[in-house]
Amino acid sequence: MTQEPTSILPAWARTPTTRRPKSRRHQLPISSGAMEEADDHRPHSSAGRPFLSGLCAAALRRKPLGAHTSTAASGEGLVRQLGVHELVLLGIGASIGAGIFVVTGTVARDAGPGVTISFVLAGAACVLNALCYAELASRFPAVVGGAYLYTYAAFNEITAFLVFTQLMVDYHIGAASIARSLASYFIQFLELIPFLKGHIPSWIGHGEEFFGGVVSINILAPILLILLTAILCYGVKESSAVNTFMTTLKIVIVIVVVFAGVFEVDVSNWSPFMPNGFKSVVTGATVVFFAYVGFDAVANSAEEAKRPQRDLPIGILGSLLACVLLYVAVCLVITGMVPYTLLGEDAPLAEAFAAKGLKFVTVLISIGAVVGLTTTLLVGLYVQSRLYLGLGRDGLLPSIFARVHPTRHTPLHSQIWVGCVAAVMAGLFNVHMLSHILSVGTLTGYSVVSACVITLRWNDKATSCRSLGSMSIWQEGALCLVIVALCGFIVGLCYRFNYSIAFMVVAFLIAVAASFALQFRQAYVDPPGFSCPGVPLVPVISVFFNMVLFAQLHEEAWYRFVILSLVAVGIYSGYGQYNAGPSSSDHSSVGYHGVPSEAP
């Protein structure tokens, strides 16, 4: 007989309502350290307080979140229709775009055939991030939000909002940039028709610049965005079917390309394997790391997965491992077919097959690039709308973003907003110029998610260590995580600018000392569902490596991080702190449809 789950929320977060019927769904435990900290940050009204003290009190609130949910009386909510197969293809669709046909050759120009090792190293680093995402997706399977949600539950409200803003800029710029690339590819296909070649104005698909390049008009990109937005608004089942078909087609094309290239491989082209040394391979790994970005999209589909606690970890890890295999296979083929010094930078894979006289394969590669861009754009728009939905429910954004269509069961307003923002950017601006400030949000989100795994595992009551002065054990652990992140950034700077190796060694040793403190001064509990192995070591390595990569970004990306963070704090101060309700039953109770009963 199933027992009524005991509430794990602090007393201030419990709403004295009528006793609900017993549910077969278990609540997901939050670490006692998190509960005790949450008790210190009760969401009192800031009315009658000085502005600064009210802001601090609101910013330190946490989201007490359990897995217990009830079906909304109105019948409005997201629908659980995605199985493990759809989730894996969702992750692959988000990760593999035209980059598999371009990035491989670009990096191979420096790393040589060792680009294969670059992809393996980057994939291994992403596996660390994926393990952290898999645990949290299994632990919080009931609500959308991804990195934002995990940060809200593990740290505080202001940090969660900062993570959201950094991610959103990446998503918005990325969607507009991909849409313009897709429009350009589409025009290239049309120009294969003889009477259209050279007669299509540049402002239709390639972009025509005005006012010294400040404005770049592109008509086709917004149209493509509107079409994909309409598919996403129509329903998750329909959009998932489109993604499944196109991602499957993309995988088939890549496999055909690989098998066609195997017969043209000359093993002598693999020697020397690392012509410029191992450092060029490591540098290549920092570049191709972002080719794997996208598996986190699976975590944002939590409310629409049929069996989220089982399927989400499989979807995250399965899609990542599939991408690693595809990338490695393509790298081996392309570097074996043509000497790495002869590879082009714009379309290396297509040029390699053209040099071998395999023109039909180049057509497949072009189709694969278009399909890859389409699925990446489709999933990117999908993820953005779910993030806006989560913030709308929590009150950090206007409630219109929280509305779900009663029959389509899609966040219609959020989806339309996301499509409109991307369409305006893609139609009016050359967003490719902003590519050097991308990836800030991704690395920020990955780092914070890895830290969330550690903080949500802490059990302060089980530790025998004393706090340091007025600093609690929880605060000490958070400080150690910050030290690890800063040391990773310093090591990355030393590597990038060839500073003295002594600085790198000192920073590394300090990070090791902080890791030992996390290992031996904290007590950890095992979570339900999927468990990331090697906690806290695996998440700590993940944070450290992410920050090393952060140091490799363009300086303007660092400026963007600081400026956008200040803007986000301003928005939160003026709106979020007054409207957010992390413990509100209205926001924490989400309606589901078609949820299969699960065994206790």
Coordinates of C-alpha atoms in Angstrom, one line a residue:
M1 CA 0.0 0.0 0.0
T2 CA 1.4 3.4 -1.0
Q3 CA 2.0 5.8 1.9
E4 CA 1.3 9.5 1.8
P5 CA 4.6 11.2 1.1
T6 CA 5.8 13.4 3.9
S7 CA 6.2 17.1 3.0
I8 CA 9.8 18.1 2.7
L9 CA 9.1 21.8 2.4
P10 CA 9.9 24.2 5.2
A11 CA 7.1 25.3 7.4
W12 CA 6.8 28.8 5.8
A13 CA 6.3 27.2 2.4
R14 CA 3.4 25.0 3.3
T15 CA 0.0 26.2 2.5
P16 CA -2.7 25.2 5.0
T17 CA -5.2 23.9 2.5
T18 CA -7.6 21.0 2.5
R19 CA -5.9 17.6 2.6
R20 CA -5.4 16.3 -0.9
P21 CA -6.1 12.7 -2.0
K22 CA -3.2 10.4 -1.8
S23 CA -0.9 10.3 -4.9
R24 CA 1.2 7.5 -6.2
R25 CA 3.8 10.1 -7.3
H26 CA 6.8 10.5 -4.9
Q27 CA 8.2 13.8 -3.9
L28 CA 11.9 14.5 -4.8
P29 CA 13.9 15.3 -1.7
I30 CA 15.9 18.5 -1.4
S31 CA 19.0 18.3 0.8
S32 CA 18.5 19.3 4.4
G33 CA 21.2 22.0 3.9
A34 CA 19.1 23.6 1.2
M35 CA 15.9 23.4 3.3
E36 CA 17.6 25.1 6.3
E37 CA 19.0 27.8 4.0
A38 CA 15.6 28.2 2.4
D39 CA 14.1 28.7 5.9
D40 CA 16.4 31.7 6.4
H41 CA 15.2 33.3 3.1
R42 CA 11.4 33.4 3.5
P43 CA 9.7 35.4 0.8
H44 CA 8.4 38.2 3.0
S45 CA 6.9 41.3 1.3
S46 CA 9.4 44.1 0.8
A47 CA 6.8 46.7 1.6
G48 CA 7.8 48.9 4.4
R49 CA 11.5 47.9 4.1
P50 CA 14.4 49.9 2.8
F51 CA 14.9 49.1 -0.9
L52 CA 18.2 47.4 -0.5
S53 CA 17.3 45.1 2.3
G54 CA 14.0 44.2 0.5
L55 CA 16.0 43.4 -2.6
C56 CA 18.5 41.2 -0.8
A57 CA 15.7 39.3 1.0
A58 CA 13.9 38.6 -2.3
A59 CA 17.1 37.8 -4.2
L60 CA 18.0 35.0 -1.7
R61 CA 14.7 33.2 -1.9
R62 CA 14.7 29.6 -3.2
K63 CA 12.1 27.6 -5.0
P64 CA 10.8 24.8 -2.7
L65 CA 10.1 22.2 -5.4
G66 CA 8.7 18.7 -5.2
A67 CA 7.5 16.3 -7.8
H68 CA 4.0 16.1 -6.5
T69 CA 1.6 17.7 -8.9
S70 CA -2.1 17.8 -9.5
T71 CA -4.1 18.0 -12.6
A72 CA -5.2 21.5 -13.3
A73 CA -9.0 21.9 -12.9
S74 CA -9.1 24.0 -16.1
G75 CA -7.6 21.1 -18.1
E76 CA -4.9 23.4 -19.4
G77 CA -1.3 22.2 -19.3
L78 CA 1.5 20.6 -21.3
V79 CA 1.0 17.1 -22.6
R80 CA 3.3 14.2 -21.9
Q81 CA 3.8 12.8 -25.4
L82 CA 7.5 12.4 -25.8
G83 CA 9.0 8.9 -25.5
V84 CA 12.7 8.1 -25.1
H85 CA 13.1 7.8 -28.9
E86 CA 11.8 11.3 -29.5
L87 CA 13.9 12.7 -26.7
V88 CA 17.1 11.2 -28.1
L89 CA 16.3 12.6 -31.5
L90 CA 15.5 16.0 -29.9
G91 CA 19.0 16.1 -28.4
I92 CA 20.6 15.1 -31.7
G93 CA 18.5 17.6 -33.6
A94 CA 19.6 20.4 -31.3
S95 CA 23.3 19.4 -31.5
I96 CA 24.2 18.4 -35.0
G97 CA 23.7 21.2 -37.5
A98 CA 25.7 22.3 -40.4
G99 CA 28.7 22.3 -38.1
I100 CA 29.4 18.7 -38.7
F101 CA 30.1 19.6 -42.3
V102 CA 32.1 22.7 -41.6
V103 CA 33.7 22.7 -38.1
T104 CA 35.5 19.4 -38.7
G105 CA 37.5 20.7 -41.6
T106 CA 38.2 24.1 -40.0
V107 CA 39.8 22.6 -36.9
A108 CA 41.6 20.0 -38.9
R109 CA 43.5 22.7 -40.7
D110 CA 45.4 23.3 -37.4
A111 CA 45.1 20.0 -35.5
G112 CA 45.5 17.7 -38.6
P113 CA 44.0 14.2 -38.2
G114 CA 44.3 14.8 -34.5
V115 CA 41.0 16.7 -34.8
T116 CA 39.5 13.3 -34.0
I117 CA 41.1 13.4 -30.6
S118 CA 39.8 17.0 -30.3
F119 CA 36.2 15.8 -30.7
V120 CA 36.8 12.9 -28.3
L121 CA 38.2 15.3 -25.6
A122 CA 35.4 17.7 -26.1
G123 CA 32.9 14.9 -26.0
A124 CA 34.4 13.6 -22.8
A125 CA 34.1 17.1 -21.2
C126 CA 30.5 17.3 -22.4
V127 CA 29.7 13.9 -20.8
L128 CA 30.6 15.4 -17.4
N129 CA 28.1 18.2 -18.0
A130 CA 25.5 15.7 -19.4
L131 CA 25.8 13.5 -16.2
C132 CA 25.0 16.5 -14.1
Y133 CA 22.1 17.4 -16.3
A134 CA 20.9 13.8 -16.2
E135 CA 20.8 13.7 -12.4
L136 CA 18.9 16.9 -12.1
A137 CA 16.5 16.1 -14.9
S138 CA 15.7 12.9 -13.1
R139 CA 15.4 14.6 -9.7
F140 CA 13.1 17.4 -11.0
P141 CA 11.2 15.8 -13.8
A142 CA 7.9 17.6 -13.2
V143 CA 8.5 21.2 -14.2
V144 CA 10.1 23.0 -17.2
G145 CA 13.0 25.3 -16.6
G146 CA 16.2 23.3 -17.1
A147 CA 19.3 25.2 -15.8
Y148 CA 17.1 28.1 -14.5
L149 CA 14.9 25.7 -12.5
Y150 CA 17.9 23.8 -11.0
T151 CA 19.6 27.1 -10.0
Y152 CA 16.4 28.4 -8.4
A153 CA 16.1 25.3 -6.3
A154 CA 19.8 25.0 -5.4
F155 CA 20.9 28.6 -5.0
N156 CA 18.6 31.5 -5.1
E157 CA 16.2 33.6 -7.1
I158 CA 18.6 36.3 -8.4
T159 CA 21.2 33.7 -9.6
A160 CA 18.5 31.8 -11.4
F161 CA 17.3 35.0 -13.2
L162 CA 20.9 35.8 -14.2
V163 CA 21.3 32.3 -15.7
F164 CA 18.1 32.7 -17.6
T165 CA 19.2 36.1 -19.1
Q166 CA 22.6 34.8 -20.2
L167 CA 21.0 31.7 -21.8
M168 CA 18.3 33.8 -23.5
V169 CA 20.8 36.0 -25.3
D170 CA 22.6 33.0 -26.6
Y171 CA 19.4 31.4 -27.8
H172 CA 18.0 34.6 -29.4
I173 CA 21.2 35.4 -31.3
G174 CA 21.8 31.8 -32.2
A175 CA 18.2 31.4 -33.6
A176 CA 18.5 34.5 -35.7
S177 CA 22.0 33.5 -37.0
I178 CA 20.9 30.0 -37.9
A179 CA 17.8 31.4 -39.7
R180 CA 20.0 33.6 -41.9
S181 CA 22.3 30.7 -42.7
L182 CA 19.3 28.5 -43.6
A183 CA 17.9 31.3 -45.8
S184 CA 21.3 31.6 -47.6
Y185 CA 21.4 27.8 -48.2
F186 CA 17.8 27.8 -49.5
I187 CA 18.7 30.5 -52.0
Q188 CA 21.7 28.5 -53.1
F189 CA 19.4 25.6 -53.9
L190 CA 17.0 27.9 -55.9
E191 CA 20.0 29.2 -57.9
L192 CA 20.6 25.7 -59.1
I193 CA 17.7 26.4 -61.5
P194 CA 19.3 28.0 -64.5
F195 CA 16.8 30.9 -65.1
L196 CA 17.0 31.9 -61.4
K197 CA 20.8 31.9 -61.1
G198 CA 22.0 35.5 -60.5
H199 CA 18.5 36.9 -60.7
I200 CA 17.5 36.7 -57.0
P201 CA 18.1 40.0 -55.1
S202 CA 20.5 39.7 -52.2
W203 CA 18.0 41.2 -49.8
I204 CA 15.8 38.2 -50.2
G205 CA 18.0 35.5 -48.7
H206 CA 21.7 36.4 -48.5
G207 CA 21.2 39.8 -46.8
E208 CA 21.8 43.3 -48.1
E209 CA 23.6 45.8 -45.9
F210 CA 22.5 49.4 -45.3
F211 CA 23.9 52.3 -43.2
G212 CA 27.4 51.0 -43.2
G213 CA 26.4 47.4 -42.2
V214 CA 24.4 48.5 -39.2
V215 CA 21.2 47.1 -40.9
S216 CA 21.2 44.0 -43.0
I217 CA 17.8 43.2 -44.7
N218 CA 16.9 39.6 -45.1
I219 CA 13.3 38.7 -46.1
L220 CA 13.5 34.9 -46.2
A221 CA 14.9 34.3 -42.7
P222 CA 11.9 35.8 -40.9
I223 CA 9.5 33.8 -43.1
L224 CA 11.3 30.5 -42.2
L225 CA 11.1 31.4 -38.5
I226 CA 7.4 32.1 -38.8
L227 CA 6.8 28.7 -40.4
L228 CA 8.7 26.9 -37.7
T229 CA 7.0 28.9 -35.0
A230 CA 3.6 27.9 -36.5
I231 CA 4.6 24.2 -36.3
L232 CA 5.6 24.6 -32.7
C233 CA 2.4 26.4 -31.8
Y234 CA 0.3 23.7 -33.5
G235 CA 1.4 21.1 -31.0
V236 CA 4.3 19.2 -29.4
K237 CA 3.3 16.0 -31.1
E238 CA 3.4 17.6 -34.6
S239 CA 6.6 19.5 -34.0
S240 CA 8.2 16.4 -32.5
A241 CA 7.2 14.4 -35.6
V242 CA 8.8 17.0 -37.9
N243 CA 12.0 16.9 -35.8
T244 CA 12.0 13.1 -35.7
F245 CA 11.7 12.9 -39.5
M246 CA 14.3 15.5 -40.3
T247 CA 16.8 14.3 -37.6
T248 CA 16.5 10.7 -38.8
L249 CA 17.1 11.9 -42.4
K250 CA 20.1 13.9 -41.2
I251 CA 21.6 10.8 -39.4
V252 CA 21.0 8.7 -42.5
I253 CA 22.8 11.2 -44.7
V254 CA 25.8 11.4 -42.4
I255 CA 26.0 7.6 -42.3
V256 CA 25.8 7.4 -46.1
V257 CA 28.5 10.1 -46.4
V258 CA 30.8 8.2 -44.0
F259 CA 30.3 4.9 -45.8
A260 CA 30.9 6.5 -49.2
G261 CA 34.1 8.1 -47.9
V262 CA 35.5 5.0 -46.2
F263 CA 36.4 3.6 -49.7
E264 CA 38.3 6.7 -50.6
V265 CA 40.4 6.8 -47.4
D266 CA 44.2 6.8 -47.8
V267 CA 45.8 5.9 -44.4
S268 CA 48.9 7.8 -45.3
N269 CA 47.0 11.0 -44.9
W270 CA 46.8 10.2 -41.2
S271 CA 50.5 10.6 -40.8
P272 CA 51.6 12.7 -39.0
F273 CA 48.5 12.4 -36.8
M274 CA 49.2 15.5 -34.7
P275 CA 51.5 17.7 -37.0
N276 CA 51.4 20.7 -34.7
G277 CA 51.6 18.9 -31.4
F278 CA 49.1 18.1 -28.7
K279 CA 48.5 21.7 -27.8
S280 CA 46.8 22.3 -31.1
V281 CA 44.6 19.3 -30.4
V282 CA 43.6 20.7 -27.0
T283 CA 42.9 24.1 -28.6
G284 CA 40.8 22.3 -31.2
A285 CA 38.8 20.7 -28.4
T286 CA 37.9 24.1 -26.9
V287 CA 36.6 25.0 -30.4
V288 CA 34.6 21.9 -31.1
F289 CA 33.2 21.7 -27.6
F290 CA 30.3 23.9 -28.7
A291 CA 29.5 21.5 -31.5
Y292 CA 28.0 19.3 -28.8
V293 CA 25.8 22.0 -27.3
G294 CA 22.2 21.0 -27.4
F295 CA 21.7 18.0 -25.2
D296 CA 20.4 20.3 -22.5
A297 CA 17.3 20.8 -24.7
V298 CA 16.2 17.4 -23.5
A299 CA 16.1 18.6 -19.9
N300 CA 13.8 21.5 -20.9
S301 CA 11.2 19.0 -22.2
A302 CA 10.6 17.6 -18.7
E303 CA 6.8 18.3 -18.6
E304 CA 6.3 16.6 -22.0
A305 CA 8.2 13.4 -21.4
K306 CA 6.1 10.3 -20.8
R307 CA 8.3 8.8 -18.2
P308 CA 10.6 11.7 -17.3
Q309 CA 12.6 10.1 -14.4
R310 CA 13.7 7.2 -16.7
D311 CA 13.6 8.8 -20.2
L312 CA 15.3 12.2 -19.5
P313 CA 18.7 10.8 -18.5
I314 CA 18.6 8.3 -21.4
G315 CA 17.7 11.1 -23.8
I316 CA 20.5 13.4 -22.5
L317 CA 23.3 10.8 -22.5
G318 CA 22.1 8.9 -25.5
S319 CA 21.9 11.9 -27.8
L320 CA 25.4 13.1 -26.6
L321 CA 27.0 9.7 -27.2
A322 CA 25.4 9.4 -30.7
C323 CA 26.8 12.9 -31.6
V324 CA 30.3 11.8 -30.4
L325 CA 30.2 8.7 -32.7
L326 CA 29.0 10.7 -35.7
Y327 CA 31.6 13.5 -35.2
V328 CA 34.5 11.0 -34.8
A329 CA 33.4 9.0 -37.9
V330 CA 33.2 12.1 -40.0
C331 CA 36.6 13.4 -38.8
L332 CA 38.3 10.1 -39.6
V333 CA 36.8 10.0 -43.1
I334 CA 37.5 13.6 -44.1
T335 CA 41.2 13.6 -42.9
G336 CA 41.7 10.2 -44.5
M337 CA 40.3 11.2 -47.9
V338 CA 42.3 14.5 -48.4
P339 CA 45.5 15.8 -46.7
Y340 CA 44.5 18.1 -43.9
T341 CA 46.5 21.0 -45.5
L342 CA 44.2 20.9 -48.6
L343 CA 40.9 21.0 -46.6
G344 CA 38.8 24.1 -47.2
E345 CA 37.2 26.2 -44.4
D346 CA 33.8 26.9 -45.8
A347 CA 32.6 23.5 -47.0
P348 CA 35.5 21.1 -46.4
L349 CA 33.5 17.9 -46.5
A350 CA 31.8 18.8 -49.7
E351 CA 35.1 19.9 -51.3
A352 CA 36.7 16.6 -50.2
F353 CA 34.1 14.5 -52.0
A354 CA 34.1 16.8 -55.0
A355 CA 37.9 16.3 -55.3
K356 CA 37.2 12.5 -55.5
G357 CA 34.6 13.0 -58.2
L358 CA 31.7 12.0 -56.0
K359 CA 29.4 14.8 -57.0
F360 CA 26.2 13.0 -55.8
V361 CA 27.6 12.9 -52.2
T362 CA 28.1 16.7 -52.2
V363 CA 24.4 17.1 -53.0
L364 CA 23.6 14.8 -50.0
I365 CA 25.9 17.0 -47.8
S366 CA 24.1 20.1 -48.9
I367 CA 20.8 18.6 -48.1
G368 CA 22.2 17.4 -44.7
A369 CA 23.4 20.9 -43.9
V370 CA 19.9 22.4 -44.6
V371 CA 18.1 19.7 -42.6
G372 CA 20.7 20.0 -39.8
L373 CA 20.1 23.8 -39.6
T374 CA 16.3 23.3 -39.7
T375 CA 16.3 20.9 -36.8
T376 CA 18.7 22.9 -34.7
L377 CA 16.5 26.0 -35.2
L378 CA 13.3 24.1 -34.5
V379 CA 14.6 22.7 -31.2
G380 CA 16.2 26.0 -30.2
L381 CA 12.8 27.8 -30.6
Y382 CA 11.1 25.0 -28.6
V383 CA 13.6 25.3 -25.7
Q384 CA 13.3 29.1 -25.5
S385 CA 9.5 29.0 -25.1
R386 CA 9.7 26.5 -22.3
L387 CA 12.1 28.6 -20.4
Y388 CA 9.8 31.7 -20.8
L389 CA 7.0 29.5 -19.6
G390 CA 8.9 28.6 -16.4
L391 CA 9.7 32.2 -15.5
G392 CA 6.1 33.3 -16.3
R393 CA 4.8 30.7 -13.8
D394 CA 7.2 31.8 -11.1
G395 CA 6.3 35.5 -11.6
L396 CA 9.7 36.6 -12.7
L397 CA 8.1 37.5 -16.1
P398 CA 4.6 38.7 -16.8
S399 CA 1.9 36.0 -16.4
I400 CA 1.1 36.0 -20.1
F401 CA 4.2 33.9 -20.7
A402 CA 2.7 31.2 -18.4
R403 CA -0.4 30.7 -20.4
V404 CA -0.9 27.3 -22.2
H405 CA -3.4 26.9 -25.0
P406 CA -6.4 24.8 -23.7
T407 CA -6.5 22.5 -26.7
R408 CA -3.1 22.7 -28.3
H409 CA -1.3 22.4 -24.9
T410 CA 1.5 24.6 -26.1
P411 CA 2.8 27.8 -24.5
L412 CA 1.3 29.9 -27.3
H413 CA 2.3 33.3 -26.1
S414 CA 5.8 32.4 -25.2
Q415 CA 6.3 30.6 -28.5
I416 CA 5.0 33.5 -30.5
W417 CA 7.2 36.0 -28.5
V418 CA 10.3 33.9 -29.1
G419 CA 9.6 33.6 -32.9
C420 CA 8.9 37.3 -33.2
V421 CA 12.2 38.3 -31.4
A422 CA 14.2 35.9 -33.6
A423 CA 12.4 37.1 -36.8
V424 CA 13.1 40.8 -36.1
M425 CA 16.8 40.1 -35.4
A426 CA 17.2 37.8 -38.4
G427 CA 15.3 40.2 -40.7
L428 CA 17.1 43.4 -39.8
F429 CA 20.6 42.7 -38.5
N430 CA 23.7 40.7 -39.5
V431 CA 23.7 38.7 -36.3
H432 CA 26.7 36.6 -37.6
M433 CA 28.8 39.5 -36.5
L434 CA 27.7 38.7 -32.9
S435 CA 29.0 35.1 -33.0
H436 CA 32.0 36.0 -30.9
I437 CA 29.9 36.9 -27.9
L438 CA 28.0 33.6 -28.0
S439 CA 28.5 30.6 -25.8
V440 CA 28.7 32.7 -22.6
G441 CA 25.2 31.6 -21.5
T442 CA 25.9 28.0 -22.4
L443 CA 29.1 27.8 -20.3
T444 CA 27.4 29.8 -17.5
G445 CA 24.5 27.4 -17.5
Y446 CA 26.7 24.3 -17.6
S447 CA 28.9 25.5 -14.7
V448 CA 25.9 26.4 -12.5
V449 CA 24.1 23.1 -13.2
S450 CA 27.3 21.2 -12.2
A451 CA 27.4 23.2 -9.0
C452 CA 23.7 22.5 -8.4
V453 CA 24.4 18.8 -8.3
I454 CA 26.8 19.3 -5.4
T455 CA 24.7 21.7 -3.4
L456 CA 21.5 19.6 -3.7
R457 CA 23.4 16.6 -2.4
W458 CA 24.6 18.3 0.8
N459 CA 23.3 17.0 4.1
D460 CA 24.5 19.5 6.8
K461 CA 23.0 17.5 9.7
A462 CA 25.1 14.4 8.8
T463 CA 28.5 16.2 8.9
S464 CA 30.7 16.3 11.9
C465 CA 32.7 19.3 10.7
R466 CA 32.3 22.6 12.4
S467 CA 31.7 25.8 10.5
L468 CA 34.5 28.3 10.1
G469 CA 33.7 31.2 12.4
S470 CA 30.4 32.8 11.4
M471 CA 30.4 30.9 8.1
S472 CA 28.0 27.9 7.9
I473 CA 29.0 24.6 6.3
W474 CA 26.7 25.5 3.3
Q475 CA 28.4 28.9 2.8
E476 CA 31.8 27.3 3.1
G477 CA 30.9 24.8 0.4
A478 CA 29.5 27.5 -1.9
L479 CA 32.8 29.5 -1.4
C480 CA 34.8 26.4 -2.4
L481 CA 32.8 26.1 -5.6
V482 CA 33.4 29.8 -6.4
I483 CA 37.2 29.2 -5.8
V484 CA 37.2 26.3 -8.1
A485 CA 35.5 28.4 -10.8
L486 CA 37.9 31.3 -10.4
C487 CA 40.9 29.0 -10.5
G488 CA 39.6 27.4 -13.7
F489 CA 39.3 30.8 -15.3
I490 CA 42.8 31.8 -14.2
V491 CA 44.2 28.5 -15.6
G492 CA 42.4 29.2 -18.8
L493 CA 43.9 32.8 -19.0
C494 CA 47.4 31.5 -18.4
Y495 CA 47.0 28.9 -21.1
R496 CA 45.5 31.4 -23.6
F497 CA 48.1 34.2 -23.1
N498 CA 51.1 31.9 -22.4
Y499 CA 51.6 33.3 -18.9
S500 CA 54.2 31.7 -16.6
I501 CA 53.3 28.1 -15.9
A502 CA 53.9 28.8 -12.2
F503 CA 50.7 30.9 -12.1
M504 CA 48.8 28.0 -13.7
V505 CA 50.2 25.5 -11.2
V506 CA 49.3 27.6 -8.2
A507 CA 45.8 28.2 -9.4
F508 CA 45.4 24.5 -10.1
L509 CA 46.7 23.5 -6.6
I510 CA 44.2 26.0 -5.0
A511 CA 41.4 24.4 -6.9
V512 CA 42.5 21.0 -5.7
A513 CA 42.5 22.2 -2.1
A514 CA 39.0 23.5 -2.5
S515 CA 38.0 20.2 -4.0
F516 CA 39.4 18.4 -1.0
A517 CA 37.3 20.6 1.2
L518 CA 34.2 19.8 -0.7
Q519 CA 35.0 16.1 -0.5
F520 CA 35.9 15.8 3.2
R521 CA 34.1 18.7 4.9
Q522 CA 30.6 18.0 3.4
A523 CA 28.3 15.0 3.7
Y524 CA 26.3 13.9 0.7
V525 CA 23.1 12.0 0.2
D526 CA 22.1 9.8 -2.7
P527 CA 19.3 11.2 -4.8
P528 CA 16.4 9.2 -6.2
G529 CA 16.4 8.2 -9.8
F530 CA 19.6 8.6 -11.9
S531 CA 22.7 9.5 -9.9
C532 CA 25.7 11.3 -11.3
P533 CA 28.8 9.1 -10.3
G534 CA 31.8 10.5 -8.5
V535 CA 30.1 13.4 -6.7
P536 CA 31.7 15.9 -5.9
L537 CA 34.7 15.1 -8.1
V538 CA 32.8 14.9 -11.5
P539 CA 30.8 18.1 -11.0
V540 CA 34.0 19.9 -9.8
I541 CA 36.0 18.9 -12.8
S542 CA 33.0 20.0 -15.0
V543 CA 33.0 23.4 -13.4
F544 CA 36.7 23.8 -13.7
F545 CA 36.9 22.8 -17.4
N546 CA 33.9 25.0 -18.3
M547 CA 35.7 28.0 -16.8
V548 CA 38.9 27.1 -18.6
L549 CA 36.8 27.3 -21.8
F550 CA 35.2 30.6 -20.6
A551 CA 38.6 32.1 -20.5
Q552 CA 39.1 31.2 -24.2
L553 CA 36.1 33.3 -25.3
H554 CA 36.6 36.6 -27.0
E555 CA 37.1 39.6 -24.7
E556 CA 33.8 41.1 -25.9
A557 CA 32.1 38.0 -24.6
W558 CA 33.3 38.8 -21.1
Y559 CA 32.1 42.4 -21.4
R560 CA 28.7 41.0 -22.5
F561 CA 28.6 38.8 -19.5
V562 CA 29.2 41.7 -17.1
I563 CA 26.9 44.2 -18.8
L564 CA 24.0 41.7 -19.3
S565 CA 24.3 40.7 -15.6
L566 CA 24.0 44.3 -14.6
V567 CA 21.0 44.8 -16.8
A568 CA 19.4 41.6 -15.4
V569 CA 19.9 42.8 -11.9
G570 CA 18.1 46.1 -12.9
I571 CA 15.2 44.2 -14.4
Y572 CA 14.9 42.0 -11.4
S573 CA 15.1 45.0 -9.0
G574 CA 12.3 46.8 -10.8
Y575 CA 10.0 43.8 -11.5
G576 CA 11.0 40.4 -10.5
Q577 CA 11.5 40.9 -6.8
Y578 CA 7.9 42.2 -6.4
N579 CA 6.1 39.6 -8.5
A580 CA 8.0 36.3 -8.0
G581 CA 6.4 33.7 -5.8
P582 CA 8.7 30.7 -5.4
S583 CA 6.5 29.0 -2.8
S584 CA 3.1 29.9 -4.3
S585 CA 1.0 26.8 -4.8
D586 CA -0.3 28.3 -8.0
H587 CA 3.1 28.2 -9.5
S588 CA 4.3 24.9 -8.1
S589 CA 1.3 22.9 -9.1
V590 CA 1.3 22.2 -12.8
G591 CA -1.4 20.4 -14.8
Y592 CA -0.4 17.3 -16.8
H593 CA -2.3 15.2 -19.3
G594 CA -1.7 11.6 -20.2
V595 CA 0.6 10.9 -17.3
P596 CA 1.0 7.2 -16.9
S597 CA 0.7 5.9 -13.4
E598 CA 4.1 4.9 -12.1
A599 CA 4.9 2.3 -9.5
P600 CA 5.8 3.6 -6.1

